[in-house]
PDB file of N, CA and C in Angstrom:
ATOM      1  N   UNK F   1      -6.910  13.232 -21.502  1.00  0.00           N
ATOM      2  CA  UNK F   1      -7.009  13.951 -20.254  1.00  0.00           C
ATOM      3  C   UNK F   1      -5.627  14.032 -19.618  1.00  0.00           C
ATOM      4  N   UNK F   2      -5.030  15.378 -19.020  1.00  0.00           N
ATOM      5  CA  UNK F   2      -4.156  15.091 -18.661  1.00  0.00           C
ATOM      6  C   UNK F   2      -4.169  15.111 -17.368  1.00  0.00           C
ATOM      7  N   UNK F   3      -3.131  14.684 -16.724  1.00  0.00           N
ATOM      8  CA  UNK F   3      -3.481  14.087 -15.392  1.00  0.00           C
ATOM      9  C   UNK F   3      -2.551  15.171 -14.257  1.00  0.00           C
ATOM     10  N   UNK F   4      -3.029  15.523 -12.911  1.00  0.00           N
ATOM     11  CA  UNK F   4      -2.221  16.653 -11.942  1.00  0.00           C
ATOM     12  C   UNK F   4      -2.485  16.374 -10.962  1.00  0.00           C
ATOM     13  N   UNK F   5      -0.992  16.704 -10.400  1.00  0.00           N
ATOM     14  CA  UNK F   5      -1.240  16.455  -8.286  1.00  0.00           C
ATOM     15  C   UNK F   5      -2.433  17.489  -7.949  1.00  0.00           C
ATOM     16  N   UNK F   6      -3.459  17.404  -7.279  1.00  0.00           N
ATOM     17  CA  UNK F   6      -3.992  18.496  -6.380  1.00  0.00           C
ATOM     18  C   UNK F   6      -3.547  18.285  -5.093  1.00  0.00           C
ATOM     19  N   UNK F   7      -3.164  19.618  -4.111  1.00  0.00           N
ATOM     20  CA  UNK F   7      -2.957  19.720  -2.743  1.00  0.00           C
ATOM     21  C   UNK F   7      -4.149  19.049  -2.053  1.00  0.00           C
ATOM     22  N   UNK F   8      -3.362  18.505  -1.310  1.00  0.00           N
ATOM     23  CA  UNK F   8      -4.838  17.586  -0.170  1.00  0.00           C
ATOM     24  C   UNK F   8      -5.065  18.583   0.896  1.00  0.00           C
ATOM     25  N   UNK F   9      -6.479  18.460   1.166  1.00  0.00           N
ATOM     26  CA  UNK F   9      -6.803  19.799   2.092  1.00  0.00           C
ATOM     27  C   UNK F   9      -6.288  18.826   3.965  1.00  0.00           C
ATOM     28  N   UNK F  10      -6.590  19.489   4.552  1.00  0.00           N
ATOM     29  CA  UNK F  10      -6.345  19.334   6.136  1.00  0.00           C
ATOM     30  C   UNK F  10      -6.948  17.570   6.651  1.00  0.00           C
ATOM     31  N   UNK F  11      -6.501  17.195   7.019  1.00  0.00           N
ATOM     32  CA  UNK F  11      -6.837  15.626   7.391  1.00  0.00           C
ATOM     33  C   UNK F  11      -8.240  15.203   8.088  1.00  0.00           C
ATOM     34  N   UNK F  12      -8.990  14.551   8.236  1.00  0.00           N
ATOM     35  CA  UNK F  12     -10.385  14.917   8.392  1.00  0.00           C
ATOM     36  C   UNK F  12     -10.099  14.047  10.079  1.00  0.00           C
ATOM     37  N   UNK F  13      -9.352  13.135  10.377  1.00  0.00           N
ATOM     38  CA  UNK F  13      -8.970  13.437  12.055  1.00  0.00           C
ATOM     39  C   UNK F  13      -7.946  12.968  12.357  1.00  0.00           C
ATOM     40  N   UNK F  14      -7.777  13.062  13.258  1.00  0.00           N
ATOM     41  CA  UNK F  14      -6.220  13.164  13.547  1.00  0.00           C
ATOM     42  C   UNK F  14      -5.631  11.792  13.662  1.00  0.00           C
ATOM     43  N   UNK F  15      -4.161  11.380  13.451  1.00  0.00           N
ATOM     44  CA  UNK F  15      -3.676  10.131  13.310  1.00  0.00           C
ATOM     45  C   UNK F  15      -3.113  10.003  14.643  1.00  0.00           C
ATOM     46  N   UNK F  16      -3.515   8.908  15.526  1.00  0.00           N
ATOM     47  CA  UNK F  16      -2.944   8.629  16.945  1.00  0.00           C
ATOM     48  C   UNK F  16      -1.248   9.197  16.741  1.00  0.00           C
ATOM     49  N   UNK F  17      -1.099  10.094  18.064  1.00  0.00           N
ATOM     50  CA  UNK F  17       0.590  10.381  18.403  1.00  0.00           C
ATOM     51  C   UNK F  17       1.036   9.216  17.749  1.00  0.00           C
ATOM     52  N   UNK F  18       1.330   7.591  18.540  1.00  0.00           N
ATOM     53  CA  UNK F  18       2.428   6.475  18.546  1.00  0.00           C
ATOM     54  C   UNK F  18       2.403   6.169  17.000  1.00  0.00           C
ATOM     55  N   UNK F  19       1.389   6.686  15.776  1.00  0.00           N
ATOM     56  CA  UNK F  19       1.557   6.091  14.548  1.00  0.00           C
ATOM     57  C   UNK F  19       2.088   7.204  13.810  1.00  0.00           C
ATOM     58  N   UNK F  20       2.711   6.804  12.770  1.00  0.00           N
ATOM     59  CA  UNK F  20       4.483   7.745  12.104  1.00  0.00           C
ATOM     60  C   UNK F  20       3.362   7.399  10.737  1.00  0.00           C
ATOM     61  N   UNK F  21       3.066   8.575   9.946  1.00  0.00           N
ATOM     62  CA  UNK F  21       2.939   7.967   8.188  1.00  0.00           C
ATOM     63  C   UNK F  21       3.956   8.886   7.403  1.00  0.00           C
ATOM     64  N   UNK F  22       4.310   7.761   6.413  1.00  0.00           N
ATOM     65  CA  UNK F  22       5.424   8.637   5.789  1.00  0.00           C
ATOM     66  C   UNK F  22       5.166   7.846   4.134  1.00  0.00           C
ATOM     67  N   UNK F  23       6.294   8.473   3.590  1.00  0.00           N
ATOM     68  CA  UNK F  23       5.848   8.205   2.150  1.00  0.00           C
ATOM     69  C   UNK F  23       6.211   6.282   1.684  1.00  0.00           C
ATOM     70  N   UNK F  24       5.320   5.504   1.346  1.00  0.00           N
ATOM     71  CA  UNK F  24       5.534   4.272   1.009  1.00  0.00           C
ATOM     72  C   UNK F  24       6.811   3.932   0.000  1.00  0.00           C
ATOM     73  N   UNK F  25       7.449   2.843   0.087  1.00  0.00           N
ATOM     74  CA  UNK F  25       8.811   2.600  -0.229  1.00  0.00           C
ATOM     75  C   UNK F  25       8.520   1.310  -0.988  1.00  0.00           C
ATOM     76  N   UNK F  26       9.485   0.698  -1.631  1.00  0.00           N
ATOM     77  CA  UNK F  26       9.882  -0.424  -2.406  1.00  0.00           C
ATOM     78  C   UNK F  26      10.036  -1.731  -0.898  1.00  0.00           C
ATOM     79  N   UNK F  27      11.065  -1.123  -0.152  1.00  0.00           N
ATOM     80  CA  UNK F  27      11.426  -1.675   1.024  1.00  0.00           C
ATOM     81  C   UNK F  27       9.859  -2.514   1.850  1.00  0.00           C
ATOM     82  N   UNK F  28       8.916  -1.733   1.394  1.00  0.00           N
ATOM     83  CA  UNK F  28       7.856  -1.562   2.641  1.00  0.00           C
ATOM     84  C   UNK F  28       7.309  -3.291   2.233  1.00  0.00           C
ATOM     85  N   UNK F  29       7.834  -4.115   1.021  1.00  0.00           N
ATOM     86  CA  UNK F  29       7.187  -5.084   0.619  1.00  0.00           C
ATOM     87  C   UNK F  29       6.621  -6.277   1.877  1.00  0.00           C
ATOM     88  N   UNK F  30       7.511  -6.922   2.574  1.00  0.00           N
ATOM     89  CA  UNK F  30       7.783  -7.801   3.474  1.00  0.00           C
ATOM     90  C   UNK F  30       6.393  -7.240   4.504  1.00  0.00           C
ATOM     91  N   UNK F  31       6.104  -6.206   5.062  1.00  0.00           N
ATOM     92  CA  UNK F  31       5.010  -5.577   5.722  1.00  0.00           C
ATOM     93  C   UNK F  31       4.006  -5.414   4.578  1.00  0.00           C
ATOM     94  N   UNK F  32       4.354  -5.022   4.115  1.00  0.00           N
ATOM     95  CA  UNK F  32       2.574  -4.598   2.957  1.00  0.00           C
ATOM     96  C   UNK F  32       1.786  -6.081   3.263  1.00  0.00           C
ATOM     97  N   UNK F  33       3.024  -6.919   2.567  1.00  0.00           N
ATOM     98  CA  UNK F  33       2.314  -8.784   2.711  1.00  0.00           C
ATOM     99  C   UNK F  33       2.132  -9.335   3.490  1.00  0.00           C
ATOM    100  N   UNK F  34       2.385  -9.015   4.818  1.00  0.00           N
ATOM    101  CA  UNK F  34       1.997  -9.647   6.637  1.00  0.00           C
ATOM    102  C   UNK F  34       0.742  -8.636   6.679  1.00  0.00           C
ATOM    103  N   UNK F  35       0.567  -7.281   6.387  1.00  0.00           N
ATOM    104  CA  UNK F  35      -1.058  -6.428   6.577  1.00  0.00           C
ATOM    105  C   UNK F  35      -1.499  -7.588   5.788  1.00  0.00           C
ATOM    106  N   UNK F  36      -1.430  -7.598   4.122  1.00  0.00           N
ATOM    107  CA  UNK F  36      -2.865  -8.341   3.450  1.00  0.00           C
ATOM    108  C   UNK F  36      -2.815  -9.433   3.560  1.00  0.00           C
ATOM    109  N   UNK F  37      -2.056 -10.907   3.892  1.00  0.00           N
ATOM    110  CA  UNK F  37      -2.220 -11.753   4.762  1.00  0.00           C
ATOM    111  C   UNK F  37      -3.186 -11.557   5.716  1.00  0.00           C
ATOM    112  N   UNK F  38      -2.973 -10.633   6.816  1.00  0.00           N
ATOM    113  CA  UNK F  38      -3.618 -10.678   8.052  1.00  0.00           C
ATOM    114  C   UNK F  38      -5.424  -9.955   7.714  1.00  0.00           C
ATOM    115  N   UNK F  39      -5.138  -9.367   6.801  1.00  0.00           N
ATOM    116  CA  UNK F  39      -6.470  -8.501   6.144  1.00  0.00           C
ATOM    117  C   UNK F  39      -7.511  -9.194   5.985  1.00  0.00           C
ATOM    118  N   UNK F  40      -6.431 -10.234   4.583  1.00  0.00           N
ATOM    119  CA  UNK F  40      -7.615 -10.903   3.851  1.00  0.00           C
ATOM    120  C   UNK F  40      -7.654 -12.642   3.870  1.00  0.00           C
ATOM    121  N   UNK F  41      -7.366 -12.614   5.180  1.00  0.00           N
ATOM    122  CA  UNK F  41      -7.556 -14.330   5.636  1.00  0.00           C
ATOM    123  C   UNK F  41      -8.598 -14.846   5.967  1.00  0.00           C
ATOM    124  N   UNK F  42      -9.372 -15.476   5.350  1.00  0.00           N
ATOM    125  CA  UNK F  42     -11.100 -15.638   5.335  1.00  0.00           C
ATOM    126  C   UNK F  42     -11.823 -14.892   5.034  1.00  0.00           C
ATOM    127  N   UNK F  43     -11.538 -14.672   4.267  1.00  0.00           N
ATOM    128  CA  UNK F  43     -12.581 -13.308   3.731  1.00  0.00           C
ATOM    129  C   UNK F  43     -12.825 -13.383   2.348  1.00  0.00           C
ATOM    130  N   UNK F  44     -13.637 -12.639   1.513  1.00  0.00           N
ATOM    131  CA  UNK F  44     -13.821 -12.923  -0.144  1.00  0.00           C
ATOM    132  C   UNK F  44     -12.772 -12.903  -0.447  1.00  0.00           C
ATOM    133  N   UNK F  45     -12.129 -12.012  -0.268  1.00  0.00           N
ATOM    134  CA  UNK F  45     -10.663 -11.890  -1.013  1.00  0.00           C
ATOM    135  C   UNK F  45      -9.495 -12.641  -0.911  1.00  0.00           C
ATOM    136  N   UNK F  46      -9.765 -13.236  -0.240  1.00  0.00           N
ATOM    137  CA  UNK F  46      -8.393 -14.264   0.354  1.00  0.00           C
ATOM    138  C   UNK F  46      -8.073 -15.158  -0.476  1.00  0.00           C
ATOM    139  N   UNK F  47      -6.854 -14.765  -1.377  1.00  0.00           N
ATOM    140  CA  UNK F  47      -6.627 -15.601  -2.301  1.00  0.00           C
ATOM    141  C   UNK F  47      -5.035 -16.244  -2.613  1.00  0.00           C
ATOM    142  N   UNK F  48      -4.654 -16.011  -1.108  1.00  0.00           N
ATOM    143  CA  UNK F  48      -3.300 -16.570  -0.370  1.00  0.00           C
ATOM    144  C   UNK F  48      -3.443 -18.136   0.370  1.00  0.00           C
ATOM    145  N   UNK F  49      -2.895 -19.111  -0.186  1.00  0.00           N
ATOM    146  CA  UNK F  49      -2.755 -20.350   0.511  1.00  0.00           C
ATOM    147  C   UNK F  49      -1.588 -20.250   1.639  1.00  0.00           C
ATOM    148  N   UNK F  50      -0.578 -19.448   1.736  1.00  0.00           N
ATOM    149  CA  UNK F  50       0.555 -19.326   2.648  1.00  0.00           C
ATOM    150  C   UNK F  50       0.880 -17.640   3.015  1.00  0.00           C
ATOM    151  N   UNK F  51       1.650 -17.065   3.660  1.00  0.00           N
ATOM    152  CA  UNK F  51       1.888 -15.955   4.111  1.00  0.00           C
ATOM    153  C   UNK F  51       3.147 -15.471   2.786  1.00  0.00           C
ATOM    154  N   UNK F  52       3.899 -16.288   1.994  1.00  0.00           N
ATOM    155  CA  UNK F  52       4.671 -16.051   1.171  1.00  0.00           C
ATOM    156  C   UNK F  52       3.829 -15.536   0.120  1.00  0.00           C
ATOM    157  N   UNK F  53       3.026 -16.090  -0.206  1.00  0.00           N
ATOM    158  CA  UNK F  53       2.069 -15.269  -1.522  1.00  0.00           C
ATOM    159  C   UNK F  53       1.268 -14.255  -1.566  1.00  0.00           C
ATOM    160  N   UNK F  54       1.239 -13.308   0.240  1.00  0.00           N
ATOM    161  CA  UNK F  54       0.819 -12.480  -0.159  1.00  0.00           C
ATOM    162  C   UNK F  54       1.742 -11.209   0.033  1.00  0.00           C
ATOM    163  N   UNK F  55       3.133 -11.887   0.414  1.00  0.00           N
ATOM    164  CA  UNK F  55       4.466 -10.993  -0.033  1.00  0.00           C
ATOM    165  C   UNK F  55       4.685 -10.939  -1.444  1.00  0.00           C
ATOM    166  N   UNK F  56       4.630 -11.753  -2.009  1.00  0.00           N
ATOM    167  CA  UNK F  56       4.484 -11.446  -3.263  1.00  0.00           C
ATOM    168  C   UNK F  56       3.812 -10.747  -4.263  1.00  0.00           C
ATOM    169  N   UNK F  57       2.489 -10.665  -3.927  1.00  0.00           N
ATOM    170  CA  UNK F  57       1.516 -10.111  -4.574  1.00  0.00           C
ATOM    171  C   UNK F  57       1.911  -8.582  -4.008  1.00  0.00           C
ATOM    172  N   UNK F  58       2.187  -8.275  -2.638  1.00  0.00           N
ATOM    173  CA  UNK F  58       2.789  -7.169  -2.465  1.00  0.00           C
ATOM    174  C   UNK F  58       4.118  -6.820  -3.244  1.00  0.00           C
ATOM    175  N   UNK F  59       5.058  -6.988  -3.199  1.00  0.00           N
ATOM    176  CA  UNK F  59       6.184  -6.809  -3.671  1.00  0.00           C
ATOM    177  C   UNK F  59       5.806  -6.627  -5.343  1.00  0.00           C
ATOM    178  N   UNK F  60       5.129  -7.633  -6.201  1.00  0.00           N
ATOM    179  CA  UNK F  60       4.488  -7.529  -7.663  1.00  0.00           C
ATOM    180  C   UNK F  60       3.728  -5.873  -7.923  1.00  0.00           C
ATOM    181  N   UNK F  61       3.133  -5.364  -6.949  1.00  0.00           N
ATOM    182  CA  UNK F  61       2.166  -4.391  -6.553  1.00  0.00           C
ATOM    183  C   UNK F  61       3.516  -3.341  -6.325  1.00  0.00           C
ATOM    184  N   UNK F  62       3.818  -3.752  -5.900  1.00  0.00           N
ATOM    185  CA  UNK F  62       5.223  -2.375  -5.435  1.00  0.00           C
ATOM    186  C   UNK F  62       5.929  -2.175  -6.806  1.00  0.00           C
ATOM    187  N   UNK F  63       6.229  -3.336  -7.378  1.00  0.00           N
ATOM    188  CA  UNK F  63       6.946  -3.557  -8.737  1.00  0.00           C
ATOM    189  C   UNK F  63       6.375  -2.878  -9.737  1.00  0.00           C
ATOM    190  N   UNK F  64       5.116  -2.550  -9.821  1.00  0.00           N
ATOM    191  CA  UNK F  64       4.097  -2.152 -10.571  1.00  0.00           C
ATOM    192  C   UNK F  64       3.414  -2.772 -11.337  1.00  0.00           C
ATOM    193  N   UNK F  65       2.550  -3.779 -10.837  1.00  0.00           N
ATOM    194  CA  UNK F  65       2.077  -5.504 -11.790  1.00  0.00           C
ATOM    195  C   UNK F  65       0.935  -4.351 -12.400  1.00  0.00           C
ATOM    196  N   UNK F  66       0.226  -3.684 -11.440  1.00  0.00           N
ATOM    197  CA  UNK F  66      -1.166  -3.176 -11.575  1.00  0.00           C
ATOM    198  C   UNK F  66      -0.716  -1.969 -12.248  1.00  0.00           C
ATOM    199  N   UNK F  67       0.498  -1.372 -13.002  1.00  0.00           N
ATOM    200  CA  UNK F  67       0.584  -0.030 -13.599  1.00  0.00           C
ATOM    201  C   UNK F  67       1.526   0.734 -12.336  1.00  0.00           C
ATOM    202  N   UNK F  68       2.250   1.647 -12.961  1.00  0.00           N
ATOM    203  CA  UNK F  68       3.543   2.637 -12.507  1.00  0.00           C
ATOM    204  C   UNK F  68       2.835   3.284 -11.148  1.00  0.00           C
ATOM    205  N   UNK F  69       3.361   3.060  -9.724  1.00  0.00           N
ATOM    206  CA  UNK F  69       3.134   3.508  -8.689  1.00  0.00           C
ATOM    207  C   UNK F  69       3.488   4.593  -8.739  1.00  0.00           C
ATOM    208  N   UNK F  70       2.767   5.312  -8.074  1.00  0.00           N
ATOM    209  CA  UNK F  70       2.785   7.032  -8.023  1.00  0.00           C
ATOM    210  C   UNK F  70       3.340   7.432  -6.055  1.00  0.00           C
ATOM    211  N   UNK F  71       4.531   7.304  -6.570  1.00  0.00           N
ATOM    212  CA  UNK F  71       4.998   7.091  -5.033  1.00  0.00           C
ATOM    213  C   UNK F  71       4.694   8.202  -4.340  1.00  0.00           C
ATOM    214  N   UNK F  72       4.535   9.555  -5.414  1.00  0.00           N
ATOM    215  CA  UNK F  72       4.616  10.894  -4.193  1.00  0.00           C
ATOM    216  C   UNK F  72       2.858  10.430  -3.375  1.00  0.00           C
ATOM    217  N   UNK F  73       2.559   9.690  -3.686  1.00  0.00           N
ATOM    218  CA  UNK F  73       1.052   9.425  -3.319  1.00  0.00           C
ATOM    219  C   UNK F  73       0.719   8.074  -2.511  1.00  0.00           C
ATOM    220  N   UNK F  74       1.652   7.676  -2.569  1.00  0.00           N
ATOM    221  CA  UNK F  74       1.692   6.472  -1.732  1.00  0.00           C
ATOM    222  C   UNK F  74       2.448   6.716  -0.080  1.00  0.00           C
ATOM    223  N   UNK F  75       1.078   5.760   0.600  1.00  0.00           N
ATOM    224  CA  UNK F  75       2.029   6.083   2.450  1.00  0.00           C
ATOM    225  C   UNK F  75       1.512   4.769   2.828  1.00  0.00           C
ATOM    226  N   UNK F  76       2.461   4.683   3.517  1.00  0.00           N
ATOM    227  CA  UNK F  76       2.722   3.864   5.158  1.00  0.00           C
ATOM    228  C   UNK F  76       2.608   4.359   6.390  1.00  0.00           C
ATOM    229  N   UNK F  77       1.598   3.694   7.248  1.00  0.00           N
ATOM    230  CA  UNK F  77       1.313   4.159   8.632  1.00  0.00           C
ATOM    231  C   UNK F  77       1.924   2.954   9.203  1.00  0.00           C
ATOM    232  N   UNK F  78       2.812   3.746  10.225  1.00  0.00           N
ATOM    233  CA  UNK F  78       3.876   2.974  10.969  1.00  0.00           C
ATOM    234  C   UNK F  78       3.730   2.493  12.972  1.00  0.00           C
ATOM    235  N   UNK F  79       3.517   1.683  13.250  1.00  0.00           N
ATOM    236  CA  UNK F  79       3.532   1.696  14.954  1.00  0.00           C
ATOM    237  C   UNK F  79       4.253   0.835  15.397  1.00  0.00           C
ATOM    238  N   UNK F  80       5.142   1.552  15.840  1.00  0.00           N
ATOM    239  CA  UNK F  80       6.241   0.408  16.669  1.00  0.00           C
ATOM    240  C   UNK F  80       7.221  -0.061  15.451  1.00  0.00           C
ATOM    241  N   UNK F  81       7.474   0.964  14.614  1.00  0.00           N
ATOM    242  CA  UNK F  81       8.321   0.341  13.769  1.00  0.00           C
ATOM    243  C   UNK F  81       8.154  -1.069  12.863  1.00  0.00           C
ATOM    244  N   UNK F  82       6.383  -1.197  12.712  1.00  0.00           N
ATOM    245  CA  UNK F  82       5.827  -2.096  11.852  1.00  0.00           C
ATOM    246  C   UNK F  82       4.480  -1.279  11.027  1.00  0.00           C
ATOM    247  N   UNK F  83       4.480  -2.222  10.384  1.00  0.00           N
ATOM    248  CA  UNK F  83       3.579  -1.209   8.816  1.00  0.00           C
ATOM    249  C   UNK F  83       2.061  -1.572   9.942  1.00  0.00           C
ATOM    250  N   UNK F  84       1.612  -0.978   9.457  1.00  0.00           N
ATOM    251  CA  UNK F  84       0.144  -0.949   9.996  1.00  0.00           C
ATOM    252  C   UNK F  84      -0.563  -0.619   9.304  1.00  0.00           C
ATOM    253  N   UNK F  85      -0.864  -0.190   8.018  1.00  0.00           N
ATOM    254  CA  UNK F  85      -1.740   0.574   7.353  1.00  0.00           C
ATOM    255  C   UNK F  85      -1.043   0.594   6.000  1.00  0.00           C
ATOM    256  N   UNK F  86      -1.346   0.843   4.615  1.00  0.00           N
ATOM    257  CA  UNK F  86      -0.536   1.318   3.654  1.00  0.00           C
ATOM    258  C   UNK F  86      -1.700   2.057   2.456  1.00  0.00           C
ATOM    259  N   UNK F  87      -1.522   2.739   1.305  1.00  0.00           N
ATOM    260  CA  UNK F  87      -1.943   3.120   0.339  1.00  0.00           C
ATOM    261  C   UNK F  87      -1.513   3.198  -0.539  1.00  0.00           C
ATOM    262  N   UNK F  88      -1.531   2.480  -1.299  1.00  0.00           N
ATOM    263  CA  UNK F  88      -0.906   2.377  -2.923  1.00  0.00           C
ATOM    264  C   UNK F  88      -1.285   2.675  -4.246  1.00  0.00           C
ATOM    265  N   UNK F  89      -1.134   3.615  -5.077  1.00  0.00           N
ATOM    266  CA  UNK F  89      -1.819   4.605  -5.725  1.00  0.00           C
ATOM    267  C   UNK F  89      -0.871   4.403  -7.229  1.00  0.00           C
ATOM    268  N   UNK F  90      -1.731   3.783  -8.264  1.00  0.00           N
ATOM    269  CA  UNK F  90      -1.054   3.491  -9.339  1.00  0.00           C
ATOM    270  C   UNK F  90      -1.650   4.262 -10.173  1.00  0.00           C
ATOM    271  N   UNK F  91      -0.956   4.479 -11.470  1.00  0.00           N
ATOM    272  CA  UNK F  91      -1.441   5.055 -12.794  1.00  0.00           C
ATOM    273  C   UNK F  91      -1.727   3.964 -13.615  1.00  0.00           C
ATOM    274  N   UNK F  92      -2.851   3.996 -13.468  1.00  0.00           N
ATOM    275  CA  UNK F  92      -3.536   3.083 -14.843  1.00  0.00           C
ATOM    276  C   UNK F  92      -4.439   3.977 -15.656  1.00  0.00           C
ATOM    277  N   UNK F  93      -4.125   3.350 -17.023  1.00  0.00           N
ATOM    278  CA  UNK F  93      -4.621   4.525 -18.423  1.00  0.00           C
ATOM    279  C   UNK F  93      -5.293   3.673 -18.918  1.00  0.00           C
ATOM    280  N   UNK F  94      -5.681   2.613 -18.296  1.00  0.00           N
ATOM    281  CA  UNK F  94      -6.271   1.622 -19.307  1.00  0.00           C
ATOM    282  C   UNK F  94      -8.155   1.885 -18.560  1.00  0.00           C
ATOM    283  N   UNK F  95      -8.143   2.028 -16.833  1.00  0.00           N
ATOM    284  CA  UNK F  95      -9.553   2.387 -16.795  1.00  0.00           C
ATOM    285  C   UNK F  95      -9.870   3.921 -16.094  1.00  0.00           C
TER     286      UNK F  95
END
């Protein structure tokens, strides 16, 4: 199968004025891992003993642990000049 960008149609509602999304970065690591820290702290998923490991698991994820990030497809929602939101969109051929 081969694989193609489709155009995304019109946004289904609108993103508050004060939040900025723009295309996700390498940089964005240090924030990706303070969101899923703060995400997944007690929760099923929480599989961080410290706030350093889930910079890591971000930054590994940025690196491409899970398969080659598809950056034109990846964003960051920004407020106040801190990540607030992210989407990370890999190519995996394996599922």
């Amino acid at each position: 199968m081969r694989k193609a960008w489709v155009t995304a149609g019109p946004p289904a509602a609108a993103v508050p004025a004060l939040v900025r999304v723009r295309a996700l970065s390498r940089a964005d690591g240090p924030g990706l891992g303070r969101i899923m820290w703060l995400a997944f702290q007690g929760s099923a998923d929480d599989e961080y003993s410290a706030p350093g490991d889930a910079e890591a698991d971000a930054a590994g994820a940025l690196a491409g642990r899970w398969g080659p990030v598809a950056w034109q497809a990846s964003l960051a929602a920004e407020l106040d000049c801190a990540v607030v939101s992210a989407v990370i969109i890999v190519l995996d051929d394996a599922h």
